[in-house]
Short mmCIF file of C-alpha atoms in Angstrom, two decimals:
data_model
loop_
_atom_site.label_atom_id
_atom_site.label_comp_id
_atom_site.label_asym_id
_atom_site.label_seq_id
_atom_site.Cartn_x
_atom_site.Cartn_y
_atom_site.Cartn_z
CA UNK J 1 72.26 105.85 -43.31
CA UNK J 2 72.99 102.50 -43.80
CA UNK J 3 74.26 100.57 -40.87
CA UNK J 4 77.57 98.72 -41.52
CA UNK J 5 75.99 95.47 -39.38
CA UNK J 6 72.44 93.59 -39.92
CA UNK J 7 69.90 93.75 -42.42
CA UNK J 8 68.17 90.77 -44.01
CA UNK J 9 67.14 88.86 -41.30
CA UNK J 10 69.40 89.38 -38.31
CA UNK J 11 68.10 90.81 -35.16
CA UNK J 12 70.99 93.72 -34.69
CA UNK J 13 71.92 96.62 -36.39
CA UNK J 14 74.28 99.39 -36.35
CA UNK J 15 73.17 103.17 -35.22
CA UNK J 16 75.26 106.07 -35.49
CA UNK J 17 75.04 107.90 -31.99
CA UNK J 18 76.00 111.57 -31.62
CA UNK J 19 76.85 113.30 -28.98
CA UNK J 20 77.37 116.74 -27.60
CA UNK J 21 78.61 117.64 -24.33
CA UNK J 22 78.08 121.15 -23.48
CA UNK J 23 79.67 123.00 -20.42
CA UNK J 24 80.74 126.80 -19.37
CA UNK J 25 83.87 126.59 -20.84
CA UNK J 26 85.82 124.45 -23.54
CA UNK J 27 87.87 122.87 -21.33
CA UNK J 28 85.06 121.96 -19.24
CA UNK J 29 83.08 120.72 -22.34
CA UNK J 30 86.48 118.53 -23.26
CA UNK J 31 86.90 116.71 -19.47
CA UNK J 32 82.81 115.78 -19.62
CA UNK J 33 83.22 114.33 -23.16
CA UNK J 34 86.29 112.06 -21.70
CA UNK J 35 84.12 110.79 -19.56
CA UNK J 36 81.68 110.10 -22.00
CA UNK J 37 84.65 108.43 -24.40
CA UNK J 38 85.54 105.93 -21.18
CA UNK J 39 82.11 104.99 -20.63
CA UNK J 40 81.46 104.35 -24.69
CA UNK J 41 84.55 102.85 -25.09
CA UNK J 42 84.72 100.30 -22.47
CA UNK J 43 80.97 99.28 -23.08
CA UNK J 44 80.95 95.47 -23.31
CA UNK J 45 77.51 93.16 -24.12
CA UNK J 46 75.06 94.26 -21.58
CA UNK J 47 71.25 94.69 -21.54
CA UNK J 48 70.16 98.21 -20.59
CA UNK J 49 66.92 98.94 -20.34
CA UNK J 50 65.27 95.87 -22.43
CA UNK J 51 67.98 96.70 -25.24
CA UNK J 52 71.13 94.10 -25.97
CA UNK J 53 74.09 96.31 -26.79
CA UNK J 54 77.11 95.18 -27.95
CA UNK J 55 79.94 97.56 -28.25
CA UNK J 56 80.36 101.03 -29.13
CA UNK J 57 83.38 102.70 -31.43
CA UNK J 58 84.15 106.18 -31.72
CA UNK J 59 83.83 106.76 -35.57
CA UNK J 60 84.29 110.55 -35.34
CA UNK J 61 85.82 113.52 -33.36
CA UNK J 62 86.55 115.31 -30.41
CA UNK J 63 85.38 118.18 -32.17
CA UNK J 64 85.29 121.27 -30.07
CA UNK J 65 82.36 123.47 -31.06
CA UNK J 66 80.19 126.48 -30.11
CA UNK J 67 76.31 126.54 -30.26
CA UNK J 68 75.78 128.75 -33.06
CA UNK J 69 72.74 130.46 -31.14
CA UNK J 70 73.77 130.19 -27.52
CA UNK J 71 77.53 130.62 -27.95
CA UNK J 72 77.68 127.86 -25.51
CA UNK J 73 81.10 125.50 -25.73
CA UNK J 74 80.71 121.70 -26.96
CA UNK J 75 82.34 118.93 -27.59
CA UNK J 76 81.04 116.77 -30.68
CA UNK J 77 81.55 112.77 -31.23
CA UNK J 78 80.36 110.19 -33.39
CA UNK J 79 79.81 106.25 -32.20
CA UNK J 80 79.11 103.37 -33.81
CA UNK J 81 76.53 101.35 -31.94
CA UNK J 82 75.66 97.56 -32.30
CA UNK J 83 72.60 96.60 -30.92
CA UNK J 84 69.69 94.15 -30.68
CA UNK J 85 66.84 95.26 -32.54
CA UNK J 86 64.44 93.28 -30.27
CA UNK J 87 63.56 93.83 -27.02
CA UNK J 88 65.95 91.56 -24.59
#
């Protein structure tokens, strides 16, 4: 869908990033999600692989689920990430 930021002539936009943290148990999946949460929540302006990242905000989750085909537990969350549209 359309992001909140960017558009027009701006050289940045926000993207939705869906994260699925799979593990052997629901508890382990949640623990893995906590590691992702801390990394994303503490994201500050940085260049990574020629992409300027400004920030990340949690927009949904966490939700404990099971994969319908494998029955593996996973924790799902969505993030809004503001990044440059041109290589840094």
